[in-house]
């Protein structure tokens, strides 16, 4: 098999006959003359690859209106009625045209490397220059055989729309992006962790957990804070939520606030992300507790992703 790639067009030889439709013409000259009364074209009957109705269209003298003068021109056209009844905006298909060559005992094929989109405004696609008529009509070249017979064909492989999909949005505007938590009587807290109330953000339930004695670090020298998805927030199988936020421990006496960034995919119910060694207990008492033993924590959300899932075919638009 020989290959010749020019731009996005692929030409090749193959033994396999066309899979979608074939037209064998006996007496090419009369076939060519018959198209003079039909805008130079011959249209096949309808055939139905991929669940849609199509026609193959041949211009045996070339399609002058598509710069195909002096060439054999071949097209396919999707039937508008079947397209509209399918309730889809577009149909994508891989199209390959073929012409049989008796000398090679193979089919000359031509195709574009890209799938083609068909819709109600663009129902036809093909090649105005499949073969030069001088080559096609020369019996020595093998495209005319057994007197004056030739054969055309097409493969149409329709690409189905996705049946499983997800749309992840990072741009949903958060109307109230901040949650503030006032922790009173910090020095008297016995539980580890100490939890905030549950709050909503980005259509999800969250809470903060403060570890006055640290999360992993032994010796009670560090204070830890984590953001958790609430246990009542049920994630679907394989679902995940991305959060980008700024976690701040306020300095009650000035502007030396402690700020840390959270950037994390939450992948299961009750999962959390935060800082084990957020601040040493000594510095927290010195800088971040006010005179009434109160700690103020704020988290500002920048992004909370929303994801839509479906198991039915759709057209995904940007």
XYZ file of N, CA and C in Angstrom, residues 28-295:
804
model
N -19.843 4.070 -18.649
C -19.554 5.355 -18.032
C -19.977 6.529 -18.898
N -19.759 6.458 -20.198
C -20.060 7.597 -21.066
C -21.536 7.976 -20.998
N -22.413 6.979 -20.973
C -23.846 7.270 -20.869
C -24.189 7.795 -19.470
N -23.496 7.295 -18.478
C -23.679 7.788 -17.108
C -23.324 9.272 -17.045
N -22.200 9.637 -17.663
C -21.788 11.036 -17.667
C -22.810 11.908 -18.385
N -23.309 11.433 -19.505
C -24.294 12.212 -20.262
C -25.599 12.383 -19.487
N -25.963 11.383 -18.696
C -27.236 11.443 -17.972
C -27.247 12.540 -16.914
N -26.078 12.920 -16.443
C -26.026 13.935 -15.379
C -26.119 15.356 -15.909
N -26.078 15.522 -17.213
C -26.133 16.869 -17.778
C -27.468 17.539 -17.493
N -28.506 16.741 -17.256
C -29.834 17.291 -16.963
C -30.115 17.369 -15.467
N -29.128 17.071 -14.647
C -29.330 17.096 -13.186
C -28.174 17.822 -12.501
N -27.809 18.980 -13.029
C -26.724 19.801 -12.475
C -25.406 19.056 -12.420
N -25.236 18.095 -13.315
C -23.968 17.392 -13.412
C -23.742 16.328 -12.370
N -24.760 16.002 -11.591
C -24.550 15.062 -10.493
C -25.494 13.875 -10.569
N -25.027 12.785 -9.944
C -25.861 11.600 -9.743
C -25.987 11.374 -8.249
N -27.225 11.209 -7.763
C -27.476 10.975 -6.346
C -27.938 9.538 -6.133
N -27.308 8.869 -5.189
C -27.699 7.499 -4.867
C -29.023 7.493 -4.110
N -29.558 6.311 -3.910
C -30.695 6.171 -3.018
C -30.197 6.342 -1.585
N -31.125 6.481 -0.638
C -30.753 6.663 0.757
C -30.184 5.368 1.334
N -29.174 5.508 2.185
C -28.649 4.390 2.973
C -28.365 4.913 4.377
N -28.215 4.022 5.338
C -28.343 4.454 6.741
C -27.211 4.025 7.677
N -25.971 4.405 7.441
C -24.930 4.128 8.431
C -25.061 5.045 9.648
N -24.823 4.486 10.834
C -24.859 5.281 12.056
C -26.225 5.746 12.471
N -27.283 5.176 11.868
C -28.633 5.544 12.259
C -29.181 6.777 11.575
N -28.458 7.314 10.598
C -28.918 8.479 9.844
C -28.995 8.118 8.359
N -29.857 8.816 7.628
C -29.985 8.583 6.195
C -29.007 9.480 5.422
N -28.313 8.869 4.457
C -27.314 9.566 3.663
C -27.530 9.275 2.181
N -26.950 10.117 1.356
C -26.822 9.855 -0.073
C -25.372 10.076 -0.483
N -24.929 9.268 -1.439
C -23.656 9.539 -2.088
C -23.940 10.308 -3.370
N -23.154 11.331 -3.627
C -23.339 12.193 -4.797
C -22.065 12.162 -5.624
N -22.211 11.866 -6.909
C -21.064 11.762 -7.812
C -21.226 12.765 -8.955
N -20.176 13.502 -9.194
C -20.096 14.367 -10.379
C -19.090 13.726 -11.330
N -19.546 12.897 -12.262
C -18.607 12.162 -13.125
C -17.843 13.064 -14.097
N -18.344 14.276 -14.310
C -17.635 15.243 -15.157
C -16.977 16.354 -14.341
N -17.018 16.224 -13.032
C -16.456 17.251 -12.163
C -17.478 18.278 -11.730
N -17.335 18.781 -10.501
C -18.237 19.804 -9.962
C -17.618 21.176 -10.215
N -18.031 21.820 -11.289
C -17.455 23.117 -11.652
C -17.700 24.170 -10.576
N -18.812 24.057 -9.849
C -19.153 25.057 -8.838
C -18.301 24.926 -7.579
N -17.508 23.848 -7.484
C -16.649 23.637 -6.320
C -15.189 23.486 -6.752
N -14.840 24.169 -7.830
C -13.466 24.135 -8.341
C -13.035 22.714 -8.692
N -13.999 21.905 -9.171
C -13.684 20.524 -9.516
C -13.625 20.259 -11.007
N -13.501 21.291 -11.807
C -13.461 21.109 -13.253
C -12.250 20.264 -13.636
N -12.498 19.231 -14.465
C -11.423 18.347 -14.900
C -11.135 17.208 -13.949
N -11.998 17.062 -12.939
C -11.776 16.007 -11.941
C -13.074 15.247 -11.691
N -12.932 14.037 -11.183
C -14.059 13.300 -10.631
C -14.342 13.875 -9.242
N -15.593 14.248 -8.959
C -15.962 14.834 -7.672
C -16.924 13.898 -6.945
N -16.727 13.741 -5.624
C -17.568 12.836 -4.827
C -17.921 13.489 -3.496
N -19.185 13.294 -3.082
C -19.686 13.898 -1.843
C -20.631 12.921 -1.144
N -20.883 13.201 0.105
C -22.006 12.576 0.816
C -22.878 13.685 1.369
N -24.155 13.385 1.527
C -25.109 14.363 2.051
C -26.013 13.670 3.051
N -26.133 14.258 4.244
C -27.013 13.692 5.260
C -28.425 14.220 5.027
N -29.399 13.367 5.246
C -30.795 13.730 5.039
C -31.283 14.599 6.202
N -31.804 15.770 5.880
C -32.237 16.720 6.902
C -33.311 16.160 7.821
N -34.214 15.365 7.277
C -35.311 14.831 8.090
C -34.774 13.898 9.172
N -33.868 13.011 8.804
C -33.312 12.095 9.808
C -32.452 12.841 10.808
N -31.811 13.925 10.370
C -30.988 14.719 11.277
C -31.851 15.412 12.318
N -32.955 16.007 11.882
C -33.831 16.720 12.818
C -34.571 15.760 13.742
N -34.923 14.578 13.241
C -35.638 13.616 14.087
C -34.747 13.039 15.171
N -33.425 13.137 14.993
C -32.501 12.606 16.003
C -32.333 13.554 17.176
N -32.859 14.782 17.068
C -32.810 15.764 18.140
C -31.372 16.017 18.607
N -30.493 16.224 17.651
C -29.115 16.573 17.976
C -28.682 17.722 17.091
N -27.785 18.544 17.587
C -27.352 19.717 16.834
C -26.431 19.344 15.682
N -25.529 18.403 15.941
C -24.537 18.040 14.935
C -24.261 16.551 14.965
N -23.862 16.035 13.810
C -23.423 14.652 13.682
C -21.997 14.680 13.147
N -21.107 13.983 13.832
C -19.717 13.903 13.381
C -19.487 12.537 12.730
N -18.789 12.566 11.594
C -18.562 11.315 10.877
C -17.197 11.348 10.194
N -16.569 10.175 10.127
C -15.357 9.980 9.341
C -15.792 9.471 7.967
N -15.359 10.158 6.930
C -15.800 9.858 5.571
C -14.597 9.412 4.735
N -14.749 8.282 4.038
C -13.701 7.801 3.132
C -14.348 7.373 1.810
N -13.925 8.000 0.716
C -14.429 7.661 -0.620
C -13.468 6.674 -1.290
N -14.016 5.877 -2.205
C -13.175 4.889 -2.881
C -13.599 4.736 -4.338
N -12.611 4.410 -5.171
C -12.839 4.102 -6.589
C -12.041 2.840 -6.895
N -12.712 1.838 -7.479
C -12.034 0.560 -7.730
C -11.094 0.670 -8.934
N -9.918 0.012 -8.780
C -8.936 -0.032 -9.865
C -8.660 -1.494 -10.196
N -8.999 -1.903 -11.411
C -8.867 -3.314 -11.808
C -7.396 -3.708 -11.943
N -6.539 -2.794 -12.376
C -5.116 -3.126 -12.515
C -4.496 -3.500 -11.177
N -4.836 -2.732 -10.160
C -4.293 -2.987 -8.823
C -5.097 -4.052 -8.083
N -6.324 -4.270 -8.568
C -7.287 -5.128 -7.867
C -7.488 -4.629 -6.436
N -7.486 -3.309 -6.310
C -7.675 -2.643 -5.025
C -8.496 -1.381 -5.242
N -8.890 -0.790 -4.123
C -9.645 0.452 -4.157
C -8.712 1.622 -3.837
N -8.746 2.618 -4.708
C -8.105 3.884 -4.384
C -9.023 4.621 -3.417
N -8.500 5.076 -2.291
C -9.330 5.755 -1.290
C -8.777 7.135 -1.001
N -9.674 8.012 -0.623
C -9.309 9.377 -0.259
C -10.177 9.810 0.914
N -9.557 10.442 1.887
C -10.281 10.873 3.074
C -9.571 12.054 3.714
N -10.278 12.752 4.567
C -9.677 13.794 5.385
C -9.341 13.175 6.741
N -8.250 13.638 7.343
C -7.831 13.044 8.611
C -8.732 13.469 9.768
N -9.540 14.494 9.564
C -10.427 14.975 10.624
C -11.857 14.508 10.382
N -12.571 14.251 11.486
C -14.009 13.979 11.384
C -14.728 15.238 10.916
N -15.823 15.049 10.210
C -16.567 16.173 9.668
C -17.908 16.332 10.390
N -18.267 17.599 10.629
C -19.520 17.901 11.322
C -20.622 18.173 10.301
N -21.762 17.532 10.499
C -22.938 17.740 9.655
C -24.062 18.305 10.514
N -24.741 19.317 10.016
C -25.896 19.886 10.703
C -26.890 20.390 9.672
N -27.959 21.031 10.137
C -29.019 21.448 9.206
C -28.552 22.515 8.226
N -27.495 23.230 8.561
C -26.960 24.249 7.653
C -25.798 23.727 6.817
N -25.233 22.606 7.216
C -24.087 22.034 6.505
C -24.328 20.531 6.373
N -25.053 20.163 5.319
C -25.474 18.772 5.157
C -24.580 17.980 4.221
N -23.695 18.665 3.476
C -22.894 17.981 2.457
C -21.407 18.197 2.711
N -20.639 17.139 2.424
C -19.184 17.270 2.464
C -18.563 16.263 1.492
N -17.437 16.629 0.893
C -16.748 15.705 0.001
C -15.541 16.339 -0.642
N -15.082 15.702 -1.721
C -13.882 16.135 -2.428
C -14.246 16.531 -3.861
N -13.958 17.757 -4.241
C -14.182 18.142 -5.636
C -13.135 17.544 -6.580
N -11.984 17.150 -6.021
C -10.902 16.624 -6.853
C -10.446 15.266 -6.334
N -11.208 14.231 -6.666
C -10.850 12.868 -6.250
C -9.788 12.291 -7.184
N -10.066 12.316 -8.472
C -9.144 11.845 -9.501
C -9.264 12.756 -10.718
N -8.136 13.021 -11.348
C -8.183 13.765 -12.614
C -8.944 12.945 -13.644
N -9.818 13.595 -14.406
C -10.613 12.869 -15.390
C -9.741 12.206 -16.450
N -8.603 12.806 -16.782
C -7.678 12.184 -17.738
C -7.202 10.828 -17.224
N -6.953 10.766 -15.922
C -6.512 9.506 -15.302
C -7.677 8.529 -15.179
N -8.807 9.033 -14.677
C -9.967 8.181 -14.438
C -10.497 7.564 -15.741
N -10.499 8.349 -16.818
C -11.100 7.888 -18.083
C -10.152 7.090 -18.957
N -8.887 7.039 -18.580
C -7.892 6.301 -19.363
C -7.991 4.810 -19.012
N -8.463 3.996 -19.944
C -8.659 2.578 -19.652
C -7.370 1.879 -19.265
N -6.245 2.392 -19.699
C -4.971 1.772 -19.347
C -4.660 1.932 -17.853
N -5.301 2.906 -17.205
C -5.014 3.160 -15.788
C -5.800 2.251 -14.859
N -6.844 1.594 -15.367
C -7.512 0.555 -14.589
C -8.794 0.940 -13.886
N -9.197 2.227 -13.928
C -10.426 2.621 -13.253
C -11.664 2.273 -14.084
N -11.480 2.140 -15.395
C -12.523 1.602 -16.269
C -12.123 0.187 -16.655
N -13.026 -0.742 -16.509
C -12.670 -2.144 -16.741
C -13.852 -2.884 -17.358
N -13.556 -4.035 -17.922
C -14.575 -4.894 -18.543
C -15.463 -4.099 -19.498
N -14.830 -3.354 -20.350
C -15.570 -2.542 -21.304
C -15.644 -1.104 -20.852
N -16.690 -0.759 -20.122
C -16.873 0.637 -19.701
C -17.524 0.679 -18.317
N -17.007 -0.169 -17.403
C -17.581 -0.287 -16.064
C -16.657 0.415 -15.060
N -17.253 1.068 -14.058
C -16.485 1.652 -12.952
C -17.283 1.476 -11.657
N -16.591 1.590 -10.534
C -17.247 1.375 -9.238
C -16.793 2.432 -8.242
N -17.776 3.029 -7.563
C -17.523 4.045 -6.541
C -18.049 3.537 -5.199
N -17.462 4.039 -4.124
C -17.934 3.620 -2.808
C -17.627 4.661 -1.755
N -18.207 4.444 -0.571
C -17.963 5.348 0.551
C -18.092 4.576 1.856
N -17.241 4.936 2.800
C -17.365 4.477 4.183
C -17.778 5.681 5.020
N -18.838 5.525 5.803
C -19.268 6.578 6.724
C -19.292 5.981 8.124
N -18.428 6.471 8.967
C -18.375 6.004 10.354
C -18.825 7.161 11.236
N -20.029 7.031 11.786
C -20.597 8.091 12.619
C -20.056 7.963 14.036
N -19.545 9.074 14.542
C -19.040 9.109 15.913
C -20.192 9.424 16.853
N -20.558 8.516 17.753
C -21.691 8.784 18.650
C -21.318 9.825 19.693
N -22.295 10.577 20.199
C -22.025 11.530 21.279
C -21.660 10.778 22.550
N -20.988 11.445 23.488
C -20.595 10.751 24.726
C -21.814 10.318 25.529
N -21.767 9.118 26.062
C -22.838 8.637 26.931
C -22.504 8.845 28.400
N -21.238 9.095 28.707
C -20.805 9.423 30.061
C -20.027 10.722 29.989
N -20.409 11.696 30.794
C -19.731 12.971 30.720
C -19.806 13.694 32.058
N -18.975 14.687 32.205
C -19.046 15.573 33.353
C -18.609 16.964 32.919
N -19.237 17.968 33.506
C -18.889 19.362 33.244
C -18.458 19.979 34.569
N -17.191 20.356 34.659
C -16.621 20.918 35.885
C -16.504 22.426 35.723
N -17.107 23.167 36.635
C -17.075 24.626 36.579
C -16.242 25.178 37.727
N -15.267 26.029 37.363
C -14.441 26.704 38.353
C -14.871 28.166 38.516
N -15.911 28.583 37.789
C -16.224 30.003 37.732
C -17.498 30.435 38.422
N -18.103 29.541 39.216
C -19.332 29.928 39.901
C -19.036 31.009 40.950
N -19.755 32.126 40.854
C -19.529 33.228 41.776
C -20.104 32.900 43.146
N -19.299 33.138 44.176
C -19.722 32.887 45.551
C -20.239 34.198 46.136
N -21.510 34.237 46.474
C -22.124 35.490 46.931
C -21.586 35.930 48.288
N -21.398 34.994 49.183
C -20.859 35.308 50.517
C -19.671 34.383 50.773
N -18.492 34.774 50.303
C -17.361 33.835 50.279
C -16.638 33.644 51.615
N -17.013 34.402 52.657
C -16.265 34.335 53.907
C -17.080 33.654 55.004
N -16.355 32.902 55.838
C -16.923 32.342 57.057
C -16.008 32.727 58.217
N -16.588 33.329 59.251
C -15.816 33.761 60.418
C -16.187 32.899 61.614
N -15.171 32.559 62.393
C -15.364 31.677 63.550
C -14.669 32.307 64.748
N -15.429 32.574 65.774
C -14.885 33.119 67.016
C -14.790 31.996 68.036
N -13.577 31.709 68.464
C -13.322 30.629 69.428
C -13.077 31.273 70.790
N -14.044 31.144 71.675
C -13.938 31.762 73.000
C -13.301 30.802 73.994
N -12.660 31.399 75.009
C -12.040 30.627 76.095
C -11.138 29.528 75.546
N -10.226 29.942 74.684
C -9.352 28.982 74.022
C -8.599 28.113 75.029
N -8.089 28.723 76.083
C -7.243 27.992 77.044
C -8.016 26.934 77.824
N -9.342 27.026 77.804
C -10.152 26.076 78.562
C -10.688 24.937 77.686
N -10.368 24.976 76.399
C -10.873 23.932 75.494
C -10.196 22.607 75.813
N -10.988 21.591 76.016
C -10.453 20.270 76.330
C -10.503 19.328 75.123
N -11.522 19.483 74.287
C -11.647 18.560 73.158
C -10.592 18.862 72.106
N -10.160 17.838 71.457
C -9.162 17.938 70.379
C -9.550 16.940 69.285
N -10.328 17.345 68.251
C -10.471 18.740 67.803
C -11.674 19.451 68.404
N -11.626 20.762 68.256
C -12.749 21.634 68.589
C -13.351 22.086 67.263
N -14.654 21.868 67.081
C -15.263 22.059 65.771
C -16.114 23.316 65.715
N -16.091 23.946 64.519
C -16.993 25.059 64.257
C -18.371 24.510 63.925
N -19.314 25.398 63.785
C -20.620 24.962 63.279
C -20.479 24.682 61.777
N -21.375 23.893 61.273
C -21.387 23.604 59.841
C -21.865 24.841 59.082
N -21.271 25.083 57.923
C -21.668 26.230 57.108
C -21.682 25.825 55.636
N -22.441 26.587 54.847
C -22.581 26.295 53.421
C -21.696 27.222 52.601
N -21.091 26.626 51.567
C -20.279 27.410 50.637
C -20.223 26.660 49.312
N -20.595 27.328 48.225
C -20.554 26.699 46.911
C -21.487 25.520 46.781
N -22.611 25.566 47.532
C -23.574 24.479 47.470
C -23.161 23.248 48.245
N -22.101 23.369 49.063
C -21.618 22.253 49.874
C -21.581 22.647 51.346
N -21.567 21.629 52.214
C -21.478 21.839 53.652
C -20.042 21.610 54.116
N -19.549 22.530 54.962
C -18.174 22.476 55.440
C -18.129 22.760 56.936
N -16.982 22.489 57.534
C -16.716 22.917 58.907
C -15.215 23.015 59.112
N -14.834 23.812 60.095
C -13.427 23.933 60.484
C -13.193 23.138 61.759
N -12.019 22.532 61.831
C -11.633 21.803 63.039
C -10.326 22.376 63.560
N -10.374 22.800 64.802
C -9.210 23.364 65.477
C -8.654 22.323 66.447
N -7.345 22.088 66.349
C -6.680 21.115 67.221
C -5.744 21.889 68.147
N -6.230 22.267 69.369
C -5.379 23.041 70.283
C -4.119 22.285 70.720
N -4.161 20.966 70.684
C -3.014 20.148 71.082
C -2.282 19.567 69.871
N -2.619 20.046 68.681
C -1.955 19.549 67.485
C -2.646 18.330 66.907
N -2.448 18.129 65.635
C -3.072 17.001 64.953
C -2.142 15.790 64.937
N -0.922 15.964 64.458
C 0.059 14.886 64.437
C 1.224 15.153 65.391
N 1.511 16.442 65.595
C 2.737 16.807 66.310
C 2.614 16.516 67.797
N 3.524 15.713 68.347
C 3.474 15.411 69.791
C 3.991 16.591 70.621
N 3.636 16.603 71.909
C 4.189 17.588 72.826
C 3.322 18.804 73.024
N 2.185 18.874 72.366
C 1.258 20.007 72.534
C 1.925 21.350 72.273
N 2.842 21.397 71.280
C 3.552 22.641 71.007
C 2.988 23.389 69.811
N 2.122 22.720 69.046
C 1.601 23.319 67.826
C 0.078 23.271 67.809
N -0.487 24.258 67.145
C -1.930 24.312 66.941
C -2.206 23.990 65.469
N -3.204 23.145 65.225
C -3.552 22.727 63.865
C -4.971 23.178 63.532
N -5.187 23.526 62.266
C -6.526 23.848 61.773
C -6.717 23.165 60.424
N -7.894 22.545 60.242
C -8.219 21.857 58.998
C -9.615 22.259 58.537
N -9.782 22.316 57.235
C -11.105 22.459 56.621
C -11.594 21.072 56.245
N -12.820 20.737 56.651
C -13.403 19.419 56.372
C -14.707 19.583 55.598
N -14.969 18.618 54.750
C -16.323 18.513 54.211
C -17.180 17.888 55.298
N -18.363 18.429 55.481
C -19.242 17.969 56.548
C -19.633 16.509 56.325
N -19.791 15.774 57.416
C -20.142 14.355 57.298
C -21.505 14.175 56.647
N -22.321 15.223 56.688
C -23.623 15.142 56.038
C -23.570 15.459 54.553
N -22.402 15.839 54.063
C -22.213 16.149 52.646
C -21.798 14.862 51.936
N -22.719 14.263 51.224
C -22.472 12.970 50.587
C -21.964 13.190 49.166
N -20.763 12.706 48.910
C -20.217 12.760 47.560
C -20.587 11.482 46.816
N -20.877 11.627 45.524
C -21.165 10.462 44.702
C -19.887 9.666 44.458
N -20.052 8.476 43.945
C -18.897 7.643 43.651
C -17.970 8.346 42.657
N -16.696 8.458 43.013
C -15.666 9.105 42.190
C -15.852 10.610 42.058
N -16.790 11.186 42.782
C -16.986 12.644 42.720
C -15.915 13.333 43.552
N -15.524 14.518 43.128
C -14.544 15.293 43.884
C -14.863 16.772 43.734
N -14.446 17.552 44.742
C -14.702 18.991 44.773
C -13.386 19.707 45.043
N -13.080 20.658 44.181
C -11.850 21.435 44.371
C -12.176 22.721 45.125
N -11.317 23.021 46.109
C -11.477 24.237 46.911
C -10.177 25.019 46.899
N -10.295 26.295 46.635
C -9.175 27.226 46.797
C -9.656 28.310 47.747
N -8.916 28.504 48.840
C -9.356 29.465 49.852
C -8.158 29.990 50.627
N -8.400 31.081 51.346
C -7.393 31.659 52.245
C -7.882 31.498 53.667
N -7.061 30.857 54.482
C -7.368 30.643 55.894
C -6.590 31.669 56.709
N -7.294 32.412 57.571
C -6.635 33.501 58.300
C -6.913 33.395 59.791
N -5.839 33.531 60.587
C -5.946 33.697 62.038
C -5.655 35.162 62.318
N -6.618 35.876 62.900
C -6.502 37.317 63.035
C -5.622 37.723 64.210
N -4.876 38.795 63.965
C -4.084 39.443 65.022
C -4.979 40.508 65.651
N -5.407 40.318 66.905
C -6.368 41.267 67.501
C -5.760 42.624 67.832
N -4.455 42.739 67.785
C -3.794 43.985 68.189
C -3.162 44.744 67.022
N -3.234 44.180 65.850
C -2.596 44.840 64.731
C -2.965 44.166 63.418
N -2.016 44.153 62.498
C -2.278 43.603 61.164
C -1.365 42.435 60.833
N -0.771 41.848 61.847
C 0.129 40.705 61.638
C -0.671 39.402 61.590
N -1.664 39.368 60.674
C -2.522 38.190 60.572
C -1.731 37.019 59.981
N -2.103 35.842 60.413
C -1.490 34.624 59.889
C -2.400 34.065 58.800
N -1.878 33.989 57.572
C -2.684 33.543 56.435
C -2.031 32.353 55.758
N -2.844 31.361 55.476
C -2.376 30.182 54.756
C -3.373 29.868 53.632
N -2.833 29.324 52.552
C -3.657 28.991 51.394
C -4.072 27.526 51.442
N -5.323 27.288 51.071
C -5.822 25.919 50.900
C -6.144 25.714 49.420
N -5.555 24.719 48.821
C -5.812 24.347 47.433
C -5.848 22.826 47.387
N -7.067 22.278 47.287
C -7.190 20.830 47.505
C -8.439 20.272 46.850
N -8.302 19.037 46.326
C -9.450 18.282 45.819
C -9.978 17.405 46.953
N -11.202 17.636 47.377
C -11.857 16.813 48.391
C -12.554 15.657 47.678
N -12.147 14.431 47.992
C -12.572 13.277 47.210
C -13.492 12.315 47.957
N -13.728 12.558 49.241
C -14.630 11.663 49.963
C -15.291 12.417 51.104
N -16.432 11.920 51.513
C -17.180 12.534 52.598
C -16.353 12.534 53.876
N -16.327 13.684 54.552
C -15.603 13.786 55.804
C -14.107 13.983 55.669
N -13.625 14.188 54.433
C -12.182 14.396 54.252
C -11.821 15.830 54.572
N -10.540 16.056 54.893
C -10.118 17.389 55.288
C -8.733 17.731 54.789
N -8.450 19.008 54.806
C -7.128 19.498 54.431
C -6.826 20.734 55.271
N -5.591 20.820 55.718
C -5.211 21.971 56.522
C -3.744 21.927 56.899
N -3.454 22.505 58.069
C -2.060 22.671 58.497
C -1.874 22.088 59.881
N -0.979 21.096 59.949
C -0.667 20.467 61.226
C 0.084 21.443 62.128
N 1.092 22.094 61.588
C 1.873 23.066 62.346
C 1.526 24.475 61.865
N 0.289 24.866 62.124
C -0.151 26.184 61.683
C 0.591 27.287 62.430
N 0.635 27.188 63.719
C 1.321 28.169 64.558
C 1.671 27.485 65.881
N 2.789 27.866 66.417
C 3.156 27.279 67.713
C 2.200 27.790 68.778
N 1.986 26.966 69.775
C 1.076 27.355 70.842
C 1.571 28.603 71.552
N 2.893 28.723 71.679
C 3.464 29.893 72.345
C 3.169 31.164 71.565
N 3.370 31.134 70.250
C 3.090 32.318 69.439
C 1.606 32.626 69.368
N 0.790 31.580 69.370
C -0.648 31.822 69.346
C -1.076 32.589 70.595
N -0.571 32.160 71.772
C -0.924 32.856 73.010
C -0.377 34.284 73.009
N 0.794 34.454 72.436
C 1.465 35.755 72.471
C 0.866 36.745 71.484
N 0.480 36.252 70.288
C 0.099 37.163 69.209
C -1.390 37.119 68.891
N -2.004 35.943 68.914
C -3.315 35.790 68.284
C -4.492 35.642 69.253
N -4.218 35.491 70.550
C -5.303 35.494 71.527
C -5.475 36.907 72.075
N -6.738 37.356 72.172
C -6.945 38.693 72.738
C -6.976 38.609 74.260
N -7.276 39.722 74.897
C -7.242 39.777 76.369
C -8.326 38.927 77.012
N -9.316 38.537 76.224
C -10.400 37.712 76.764
C -10.249 36.236 76.379
N -9.031 35.876 75.943
C -8.732 34.478 75.602
C -9.561 34.007 74.397
N -9.751 34.928 73.438
C -10.559 34.628 72.253
C -9.677 34.581 71.010
N -9.967 33.595 70.171
C -9.253 33.421 68.892
C -10.259 33.626 67.763
